[in-house]
Coordinates of C-alpha atoms in Angstrom, one line a residue:
Chain Q
X1 CA 39.2 20.5 -9.7
X2 CA 39.1 24.2 -9.9
X3 CA 35.7 24.0 -11.4
X4 CA 34.5 21.9 -8.5
X5 CA 35.8 24.2 -5.8
X6 CA 34.2 27.1 -7.6
X7 CA 30.9 25.3 -7.7
X8 CA 31.3 24.5 -4.0
X9 CA 31.9 28.1 -3.0
X10 CA 29.0 29.3 -5.1
X11 CA 26.7 26.8 -3.4
X12 CA 28.0 28.0 0.0
X13 CA 27.4 31.6 -1.0
X14 CA 23.9 30.7 -2.2
X15 CA 23.1 28.9 1.0
X16 CA 24.4 31.7 3.1
X17 CA 22.2 34.3 1.3
X18 CA 19.4 31.8 1.2
X19 CA 19.5 31.3 4.9
X20 CA 18.8 34.9 5.5
X21 CA 16.1 35.0 2.9
X22 CA 14.5 31.9 4.4
X23 CA 14.5 33.4 8.0
X24 CA 12.9 36.6 6.7
X25 CA 10.5 34.7 4.4
X26 CA 9.3 32.7 7.5
X27 CA 8.1 35.9 9.1
X28 CA 6.1 36.9 6.0
X29 CA 4.6 33.5 5.7
X30 CA 3.6 33.0 9.3
X31 CA 2.0 36.4 9.5
X32 CA 0.2 35.9 6.2
X33 CA -0.9 32.5 7.3
X34 CA -2.5 33.8 10.4
X35 CA -4.1 37.2 9.5
X36 CA -3.8 37.2 5.7
X37 CA -1.5 40.3 5.8
X38 CA 1.5 40.8 3.6
X39 CA 3.4 42.6 6.3
X40 CA 5.6 44.9 4.2
X41 CA 7.1 46.4 7.3
X42 CA 8.6 43.0 8.1
X43 CA 11.8 43.7 6.0
X44 CA 12.5 46.9 7.9
X45 CA 12.8 44.9 11.1
X46 CA 16.0 43.7 9.7
X47 CA 17.2 47.2 9.3
X48 CA 16.3 48.0 12.9
X49 CA 18.0 44.8 14.1
X50 CA 21.2 45.6 12.1
X51 CA 21.4 49.2 13.5
X52 CA 20.9 47.8 17.0
X53 CA 23.7 45.3 16.6
X54 CA 25.9 47.9 14.8
X55 CA 25.6 50.6 17.5
X56 CA 25.8 48.1 20.3
X57 CA 29.2 46.9 19.0
X58 CA 30.6 50.2 17.7
X59 CA 29.3 52.9 20.0
X60 CA 28.8 50.9 23.2
X61 CA 31.5 48.3 22.6
X62 CA 29.3 45.5 23.8
X63 CA 30.4 41.9 23.3
X64 CA 29.1 40.6 19.9
X65 CA 26.9 38.0 21.7
X66 CA 25.3 40.6 23.8
X67 CA 24.8 42.8 20.8
X68 CA 23.2 40.0 18.9
X69 CA 20.8 39.2 21.7
X70 CA 19.9 42.9 21.9
X71 CA 19.3 43.1 18.2
X72 CA 16.9 40.1 18.3
X73 CA 15.2 41.5 21.4
X74 CA 14.6 44.9 19.8
X75 CA 13.3 43.5 16.5
X76 CA 11.0 41.2 18.4
X77 CA 9.6 44.0 20.6
X78 CA 9.2 46.3 17.6
X79 CA 7.4 43.6 15.6
X80 CA 4.9 43.0 18.4
X81 CA 4.5 46.7 19.1
X82 CA 3.7 47.4 15.4
X83 CA 1.1 44.6 15.5
X84 CA -0.5 46.0 18.7
X85 CA -0.6 49.6 17.6
X86 CA -1.2 49.4 13.8
X87 CA -2.7 46.0 13.0
X88 CA -4.8 44.9 16.0
X89 CA -7.3 47.9 15.6
X90 CA -7.8 46.9 12.0
X91 CA -8.6 43.2 12.7
X92 CA -12.1 43.4 11.2
X93 CA -11.2 46.0 8.6
X94 CA -10.9 45.1 4.9
X95 CA -7.5 43.4 4.1
X96 CA -6.6 46.3 1.9
X97 CA -6.6 48.8 4.8
X98 CA -4.2 46.5 6.6
X99 CA -1.9 46.2 3.6
X100 CA -1.8 50.0 3.1
X101 CA -1.1 50.4 6.9
X102 CA 1.8 47.9 6.6
X103 CA 3.3 49.9 3.7
X104 CA 2.9 53.1 5.7
X105 CA 4.7 51.5 8.7
X106 CA 7.5 50.5 6.4
X107 CA 7.9 54.1 5.2
X108 CA 7.7 55.3 8.7
X109 CA 10.5 53.0 9.9
X110 CA 12.8 53.7 6.9
X111 CA 12.4 57.5 7.2
X112 CA 12.6 57.4 10.9
X113 CA 15.9 55.5 10.6
X114 CA 17.1 58.1 8.1
X115 CA 16.2 60.9 10.6
X116 CA 17.9 59.2 13.5
X117 CA 20.9 57.5 11.9
X118 CA 21.4 59.6 8.7
X119 CA 20.9 58.5 5.2
X120 CA 24.5 57.2 4.6
X121 CA 25.6 53.6 5.0
X122 CA 27.4 52.9 8.3
X123 CA 30.2 50.4 8.0
X124 CA 32.1 48.5 10.6
X125 CA 34.9 45.9 10.7
X126 CA 33.6 42.4 10.2
X127 CA 33.1 40.7 13.5
X128 CA 33.2 37.2 12.2
X129 CA 36.5 36.6 10.5
X130 CA 38.4 33.6 9.1
X131 CA 37.8 30.7 6.9
X132 CA 37.6 27.0 7.4
X133 CA 39.7 25.0 4.9
X134 CA 38.4 21.6 3.8
X135 CA 40.9 20.1 1.5
X136 CA 40.9 22.4 -1.6
X137 CA 37.8 24.2 -0.6
X138 CA 37.3 27.0 1.9
X139 CA 34.3 28.1 3.7
X140 CA 34.1 31.4 5.7
X141 CA 33.1 31.1 9.3
X142 CA 30.5 33.8 8.6
X143 CA 28.8 31.5 6.0
X144 CA 29.2 28.5 8.3
X145 CA 27.6 30.3 11.2
X146 CA 24.8 31.7 9.0
X147 CA 23.8 28.4 7.6
X148 CA 24.1 26.5 10.9
X149 CA 22.1 29.1 12.9
X150 CA 19.3 29.3 10.4
X151 CA 19.0 25.6 10.1
X152 CA 18.8 25.4 13.9
X153 CA 16.2 28.2 14.0
X154 CA 14.1 26.5 11.4
X155 CA 14.2 23.1 13.1
X156 CA 13.3 24.8 16.3
X157 CA 10.4 26.6 14.7
X158 CA 9.1 23.5 13.0
X159 CA 9.1 21.6 16.3
X160 CA 7.5 24.5 18.0
X161 CA 4.7 24.7 15.5
X162 CA 4.2 20.9 15.3
X163 CA 4.5 20.0 19.0
X164 CA 3.8 22.8 21.4
X165 CA 0.4 24.0 22.6
X166 CA 1.0 27.5 21.3
X167 CA 2.2 26.2 18.0
X168 CA -0.9 24.1 17.5
X169 CA -3.0 27.1 18.5
X170 CA -1.2 29.1 15.8
X171 CA -2.2 26.5 13.2
X172 CA -5.8 26.4 14.5
X173 CA -6.1 30.2 14.3
X174 CA -4.6 30.3 10.9
X175 CA -7.1 27.7 9.7
X176 CA -10.3 29.1 11.3
X177 CA -10.3 32.1 13.7
X178 CA -13.9 31.6 14.8
X179 CA -13.5 27.9 15.6
X180 CA -10.2 28.6 17.4
X181 CA -12.0 31.0 19.7
X182 CA -14.6 28.4 20.4
X183 CA -11.8 26.2 21.6
X184 CA -10.8 28.8 24.2
X185 CA -7.8 30.1 22.2
X186 CA -7.2 33.8 22.6
X187 CA -6.7 35.5 19.2
X188 CA -4.8 38.4 20.7
X189 CA -2.3 36.3 22.4
X190 CA -1.8 33.9 19.6
X191 CA -1.4 36.6 16.9
X192 CA 1.0 38.5 19.1
X193 CA 3.0 35.4 19.6
X194 CA 3.1 34.8 15.9
X195 CA 4.5 38.3 15.3
X196 CA 7.0 37.8 18.1
X197 CA 8.3 34.6 16.6
X198 CA 8.4 36.0 13.0
X199 CA 10.1 39.2 14.2
X200 CA 12.7 37.3 16.3
X201 CA 13.6 35.3 13.1
X202 CA 14.0 38.6 11.3
X203 CA 16.2 39.8 14.1
X204 CA 18.3 36.6 13.8
X205 CA 18.4 37.3 10.0
X206 CA 19.6 40.8 10.5
X207 CA 22.6 39.7 12.6
X208 CA 23.4 37.0 10.1
X209 CA 23.2 39.6 7.3
X210 CA 25.6 41.7 9.3
X211 CA 28.0 38.8 9.5
X212 CA 28.2 38.8 5.7
X213 CA 28.0 42.6 5.1
X214 CA 29.0 44.5 8.2
X215 CA 27.1 47.6 7.4
X216 CA 23.7 49.2 8.0
X217 CA 21.6 51.7 6.0
X218 CA 18.0 52.9 6.4
X219 CA 16.7 51.1 3.3
X220 CA 18.7 47.9 3.6
X221 CA 15.5 46.1 4.7
X222 CA 13.5 46.9 1.7
X223 CA 15.3 45.0 -1.0
X224 CA 16.1 42.1 1.4
X225 CA 12.5 42.1 2.5
X226 CA 11.2 42.1 -1.1
X227 CA 13.4 39.2 -2.0
X228 CA 12.3 37.3 1.1
X229 CA 8.7 38.0 0.0
X230 CA 9.5 36.5 -3.4
X231 CA 10.9 33.5 -1.6
X232 CA 7.7 33.2 0.5
X233 CA 5.6 33.3 -2.6
X234 CA 7.8 30.9 -4.5
X235 CA 7.6 28.4 -1.6
X236 CA 3.9 29.0 -1.1
X237 CA 2.9 31.8 1.2
X238 CA 1.5 30.6 4.5
X239 CA 3.6 27.5 4.4
X240 CA 6.5 27.2 6.8
X241 CA 8.5 24.6 4.9
X242 CA 7.6 26.5 1.8
X243 CA 9.3 29.7 3.1
X244 CA 12.5 27.7 3.9
X245 CA 12.5 26.1 0.5
X246 CA 11.8 29.4 -1.2
X247 CA 14.5 31.2 0.7
X248 CA 17.2 28.7 -0.2
X249 CA 16.0 28.5 -3.8
X250 CA 16.3 32.2 -4.2
X251 CA 19.7 32.3 -2.6
X252 CA 21.0 29.5 -4.8
X253 CA 19.5 31.1 -7.9
X254 CA 21.3 34.4 -7.2
X255 CA 24.6 32.5 -6.7
X256 CA 24.0 30.7 -10.0
X257 CA 23.3 33.9 -11.9
X258 CA 26.4 35.6 -10.4
X259 CA 28.5 32.6 -11.2
X260 CA 27.4 32.9 -14.8
X261 CA 28.9 36.4 -14.8
X262 CA 25.5 38.1 -14.7
X263 CA 25.6 39.4 -11.2
X264 CA 24.0 42.7 -12.1
X265 CA 21.0 40.7 -13.4
X266 CA 20.6 39.0 -10.0
X267 CA 17.7 41.2 -8.7
X268 CA 16.0 41.1 -12.1
X269 CA 16.1 37.3 -12.2
X270 CA 14.6 37.1 -8.7
X271 CA 11.6 39.3 -9.6
X272 CA 11.2 37.4 -12.9
X273 CA 10.8 34.3 -10.7
X274 CA 8.0 36.1 -8.9
X275 CA 6.2 36.8 -12.1
X276 CA 6.6 33.3 -13.4
X277 CA 5.4 31.8 -10.1
X278 CA 2.3 34.1 -10.1
X279 CA 1.5 33.1 -13.7
X280 CA 2.2 29.4 -13.5
X281 CA 1.7 28.3 -10.0
X282 CA 0.2 31.1 -7.9
X283 CA -0.1 28.9 -4.8
X284 CA 3.7 28.3 -4.8
X285 CA 5.7 25.1 -4.7
X286 CA 4.2 24.0 -1.3
X287 CA 1.1 26.1 -1.4
X288 CA -1.7 25.0 0.9
X289 CA -3.6 22.2 -0.4
X290 CA -6.5 21.5 1.8
X291 CA -7.5 17.8 1.8
X292 CA -11.2 18.0 1.6
X293 CA -13.8 15.3 1.5
X294 CA -17.2 16.6 2.5
Chain B
X1 CA -32.7 29.4 38.6
X2 CA -32.1 28.3 35.1
X3 CA -28.6 27.2 34.0
X4 CA -28.8 29.6 31.0
X5 CA -31.1 32.5 30.8
X6 CA -31.4 34.9 27.9
X7 CA -33.4 38.1 28.5
X8 CA -34.6 40.3 25.7
X9 CA -31.5 40.0 23.6
X10 CA -31.1 42.1 20.4
X11 CA -28.3 41.3 18.0
X12 CA -27.3 43.2 14.8
X13 CA -25.2 42.3 11.8
X14 CA -24.4 45.8 10.7
X15 CA -27.9 47.3 10.0
X16 CA -29.7 44.0 10.0
X17 CA -31.6 43.3 13.2
X18 CA -30.9 39.5 13.2
X19 CA -32.2 38.7 16.7
X20 CA -35.1 40.7 18.1
X21 CA -36.0 40.8 21.7
X22 CA -35.4 37.1 22.2
X23 CA -35.8 35.5 25.6
X24 CA -35.5 31.9 26.5
X25 CA -34.0 29.7 29.2
X26 CA -32.4 26.3 29.5
X27 CA -32.7 24.4 32.8
X28 CA -29.9 22.1 34.0
X29 CA -30.0 18.6 32.4
X30 CA -32.6 19.7 29.8
X31 CA -32.4 19.4 26.0
X32 CA -33.8 22.6 24.6
X33 CA -34.1 23.2 20.8
X34 CA -34.3 26.3 18.8
X35 CA -36.0 25.5 15.5
X36 CA -36.9 27.6 12.5
X37 CA -36.0 28.2 8.9
X38 CA -32.7 29.1 7.4
X39 CA -31.9 32.7 8.4
X40 CA -34.3 32.9 11.3
X41 CA -31.5 33.9 13.7
X42 CA -30.9 30.6 15.4
X43 CA -27.1 30.4 14.8
X44 CA -26.9 34.1 15.7
X45 CA -28.3 33.3 19.1
X46 CA -25.7 30.6 19.7
X47 CA -22.8 32.8 18.5
X48 CA -24.0 35.5 20.9
X49 CA -23.9 33.1 23.8
X50 CA -20.4 31.8 22.9
X51 CA -19.2 35.4 22.6
X52 CA -18.4 35.4 18.8
X53 CA -21.1 38.1 18.5
X54 CA -22.3 40.6 21.0
X55 CA -25.8 41.6 21.9
X56 CA -26.6 45.2 21.5
X57 CA -29.0 45.0 24.4
X58 CA -30.4 42.4 26.8
X59 CA -28.5 40.0 29.0
X60 CA -27.4 36.4 29.0
X61 CA -26.8 34.8 32.3
X62 CA -25.0 31.4 32.7
X63 CA -24.6 29.8 36.1
X64 CA -25.6 33.0 37.7
X65 CA -22.9 35.0 35.9
X66 CA -23.6 37.5 33.2
X67 CA -21.8 36.8 30.0
X68 CA -21.7 40.4 28.7
X69 CA -18.1 41.4 27.9
X70 CA -16.7 37.9 28.5
X71 CA -14.5 37.2 25.4
X72 CA -15.2 34.1 23.4
X73 CA -12.1 32.3 24.5
X74 CA -13.2 32.6 28.2
X75 CA -16.7 31.4 27.6
X76 CA -15.4 27.9 27.0
X77 CA -13.4 27.9 30.2
X78 CA -16.7 28.8 32.0
X79 CA -18.3 25.5 30.8
X80 CA -20.1 26.3 27.5
X81 CA -18.9 24.4 24.4
X82 CA -20.2 24.9 20.9
X83 CA -20.3 22.6 17.9
X84 CA -20.5 25.2 15.2
X85 CA -22.6 25.1 12.0
X86 CA -20.7 23.3 9.3
X87 CA -18.6 21.5 11.9
X88 CA -15.6 23.7 11.3
X89 CA -13.0 21.2 12.4
X90 CA -9.4 22.0 11.7
X91 CA -9.0 20.2 8.4
X92 CA -5.3 20.4 8.2
X93 CA -4.7 19.1 11.7
X94 CA -4.9 15.5 12.8
X95 CA -7.9 14.0 14.6
X96 CA -5.8 13.9 17.8
X97 CA -4.7 17.6 17.4
X98 CA -8.3 18.6 16.9
X99 CA -9.3 17.0 20.1
X100 CA -6.4 18.6 21.9
X101 CA -7.6 22.0 20.7
X102 CA -11.0 21.1 22.2
X103 CA -9.2 20.7 25.6
X104 CA -7.3 24.0 25.2
X105 CA -8.6 25.5 28.4
X106 CA -8.2 22.3 30.4
X107 CA -5.2 21.2 32.5
X108 CA -2.7 19.2 30.6
X109 CA -2.9 16.3 33.1
X110 CA -6.5 15.5 32.2
X111 CA -5.9 15.4 28.5
X112 CA -5.3 11.7 27.9
X113 CA -8.2 10.7 30.1
X114 CA -10.6 13.0 28.3
X115 CA -9.4 11.7 25.0
X116 CA -9.9 8.1 26.0
X117 CA -13.5 9.0 26.9
X118 CA -14.0 10.5 23.5
X119 CA -12.5 7.4 21.8
X120 CA -14.8 5.2 23.8
X121 CA -17.8 7.1 22.5
X122 CA -16.5 7.4 19.0
X123 CA -14.3 4.4 18.2
X124 CA -13.9 5.6 14.6
X125 CA -12.0 8.6 15.8
X126 CA -9.5 6.4 17.6
X127 CA -8.9 4.4 14.4
X128 CA -8.1 7.6 12.6
X129 CA -6.4 9.5 15.4
X130 CA -3.3 10.3 13.3
X131 CA -5.1 11.0 10.2
X132 CA -5.5 14.6 8.9
X133 CA -9.1 15.7 9.7
X134 CA -9.8 16.8 6.1
X135 CA -9.6 13.2 5.0
X136 CA -12.5 12.1 7.2
X137 CA -16.0 11.4 5.8
X138 CA -18.8 13.9 6.6
X139 CA -20.2 11.7 9.4
X140 CA -16.8 11.2 11.0
X141 CA -16.2 15.0 10.8
X142 CA -19.4 15.6 12.7
X143 CA -18.3 13.1 15.3
X144 CA -14.9 14.8 15.5
X145 CA -16.6 18.2 15.9
X146 CA -18.8 16.8 18.8
X147 CA -15.8 15.0 20.4
X148 CA -13.7 18.2 20.2
X149 CA -16.5 20.2 22.0
X150 CA -16.8 17.5 24.6
X151 CA -13.1 17.6 25.4
X152 CA -13.7 20.7 27.5
X153 CA -16.2 18.7 29.6
X154 CA -18.9 21.3 29.2
X155 CA -21.8 21.9 31.4
X156 CA -23.8 23.2 28.5
X157 CA -23.2 21.8 25.0
X158 CA -24.6 23.9 22.1
X159 CA -25.0 22.1 18.8
X160 CA -25.6 24.1 15.6
X161 CA -27.3 22.0 12.9
X162 CA -25.6 18.7 13.7
X163 CA -27.7 16.9 11.0
X164 CA -26.7 19.2 8.2
X165 CA -25.5 17.5 5.1
X166 CA -25.6 14.0 6.6
X167 CA -27.4 10.9 5.3
X168 CA -30.5 9.9 7.3
X169 CA -28.8 6.9 8.9
X170 CA -26.0 9.2 10.2
X171 CA -28.5 11.8 11.4
X172 CA -30.1 9.0 13.5
X173 CA -26.7 8.1 14.8
X174 CA -25.9 11.7 15.8
X175 CA -29.2 12.1 17.6
X176 CA -28.6 8.8 19.4
X177 CA -25.4 10.3 20.7
X178 CA -27.2 13.5 21.7
X179 CA -29.5 11.3 23.8
X180 CA -26.6 9.5 25.4
X181 CA -24.9 12.7 26.2
X182 CA -28.0 14.0 27.8
X183 CA -28.4 10.8 29.9
X184 CA -24.8 11.3 31.0
X185 CA -25.9 14.6 32.5
X186 CA -24.9 17.2 29.8
X187 CA -27.3 20.0 29.3
X188 CA -28.0 20.6 25.6
X189 CA -29.1 23.5 23.5
X190 CA -29.8 22.3 20.0
X191 CA -30.3 24.4 16.9
X192 CA -31.9 22.6 14.0
X193 CA -33.6 23.1 10.7
X194 CA -34.6 19.5 10.9
X195 CA -37.4 20.2 13.4
X196 CA -38.7 16.7 13.3
X197 CA -35.4 15.2 14.5
X198 CA -34.9 18.0 17.0
X199 CA -38.3 17.6 18.6
X200 CA -37.7 13.8 18.8
X201 CA -35.0 14.4 21.5
X202 CA -35.9 17.8 23.0
X203 CA -37.7 18.4 26.3
X204 CA -38.8 21.8 25.1
X205 CA -38.4 24.0 22.1
X206 CA -38.7 27.6 20.8
X207 CA -39.6 28.5 17.2
X208 CA -37.8 31.4 15.6
X209 CA -39.0 33.3 12.7
X210 CA -37.3 36.4 11.2
X211 CA -35.3 36.9 14.4
X212 CA -38.3 36.6 16.8
X213 CA -39.6 33.8 18.9
X214 CA -43.1 33.0 17.6
X215 CA -43.9 29.9 19.6
X216 CA -42.5 27.9 22.5
X217 CA -43.5 25.0 24.6
X218 CA -42.8 21.4 25.6
X219 CA -42.1 18.8 22.9
X220 CA -45.7 17.6 23.0
X221 CA -47.1 21.2 22.9
X222 CA -45.1 21.9 19.8
X223 CA -45.8 18.6 18.1
X224 CA -49.5 19.1 18.7
X225 CA -49.7 22.6 17.4
X226 CA -51.2 22.8 13.9
X227 CA -49.4 25.9 12.9
X228 CA -46.1 24.3 13.7
X229 CA -47.0 21.1 12.0
X230 CA -47.8 23.1 8.9
X231 CA -44.8 25.4 8.8
X232 CA -42.1 23.1 10.1
X233 CA -43.0 19.5 10.2
X234 CA -44.2 19.2 6.7
X235 CA -47.6 17.8 7.7

């Protein structure tokens, strides 16, 4: 019985962390899918989102719902702004220039945050409290909200990409930019939209992270971003269901390692997964297979 | 005035002068072909008209409006559709989604009527409407590429090497469709390496060599010219 409830709570923990990884991994994967850029500044959007929500609640005493909306809004705006200012001018430049620019933006955001907010970790009281008791097992509301919100976001995203005109345009552009233009699809609009959606998901991720760990620091996005990147690669970068699968897998793997009493090995295990995936199946679990018959 | 008029256009790929001082025109309801060997600059001309490339000098006028500075995605809305070389259909999307993309600039209300027209012309596409395009045969993919371009109900349809990689029987089928489209009132600009097939449907043609127009004339002029027979028709 005890064993069972321990397993249950570890699975919940894993799904909670995995939800955040999955949301962030989606942003990596969507942007990679459309412009072949590993947007290493993506993780830092989480940091910006977290600071936004943090100060909205602590300094301005805004309602959590308003703060959350503000955090998502600011991450989205920042993601699109970075794309417009830093990436659009490099559209026809070698991919390496784009990658280096992304790393530069990441440093800029982290050091900018350090300058503005200070290098120390800012903590606040948890704003989601309480647990739900189900027989012998308990689930925190924070975990419940996190898992629920991310599942809703992912279902919404999947429907958007599959059914809407803009979603289809995104897929067309990611498959063939030139042909997409010949259809009358505007690259600028579609790419900005992709960044907006990816960044909004990162914004949601930042708030969910804050539910679990009510604190913000300038470099909080880098480890989280890297792990989400591993999740995206594990699932198959460029693939939306892959990012979700990768995110939840990494979350559950971490929970498993921690449950085994090796919690300080958690990060190491995640990066070992990256190495193994790159060696054994570089395209990832759901990596793009193009059905071809020419 | 011609439907499409290109005056002295020069196009560069980096340092390579791919299209040199090329002028030609297409009248409404004509089929005009640009023929020439691989690398002569034919596709470059089409890409310049559709806005994927930009001419360094010269001008292209369509329907009395200059196309300079018009982004590629707006050229389609103006009535020019292109079937690109190698078809370039969206292999991971379904047949239906590919057709929808073709109608991207069109009002949503006209979508199903346009699709029905395409399915009438290409019944095979209707049978496979929910299939991922990558699973179609080469001939079906070419039909999809043509159907996709027709979804925008273009005034001018530009076809880049529609016969490439197809078996002779399919080539014939594709050219029959080109004739039908022409009879239906569509103006066609056809780029082909297969000069014989191209001249079998075209009213007029231009011969490109190393980025320049070296000959032009009506179908019978070109078919009668010894130089062209030798160089392009394998006679």
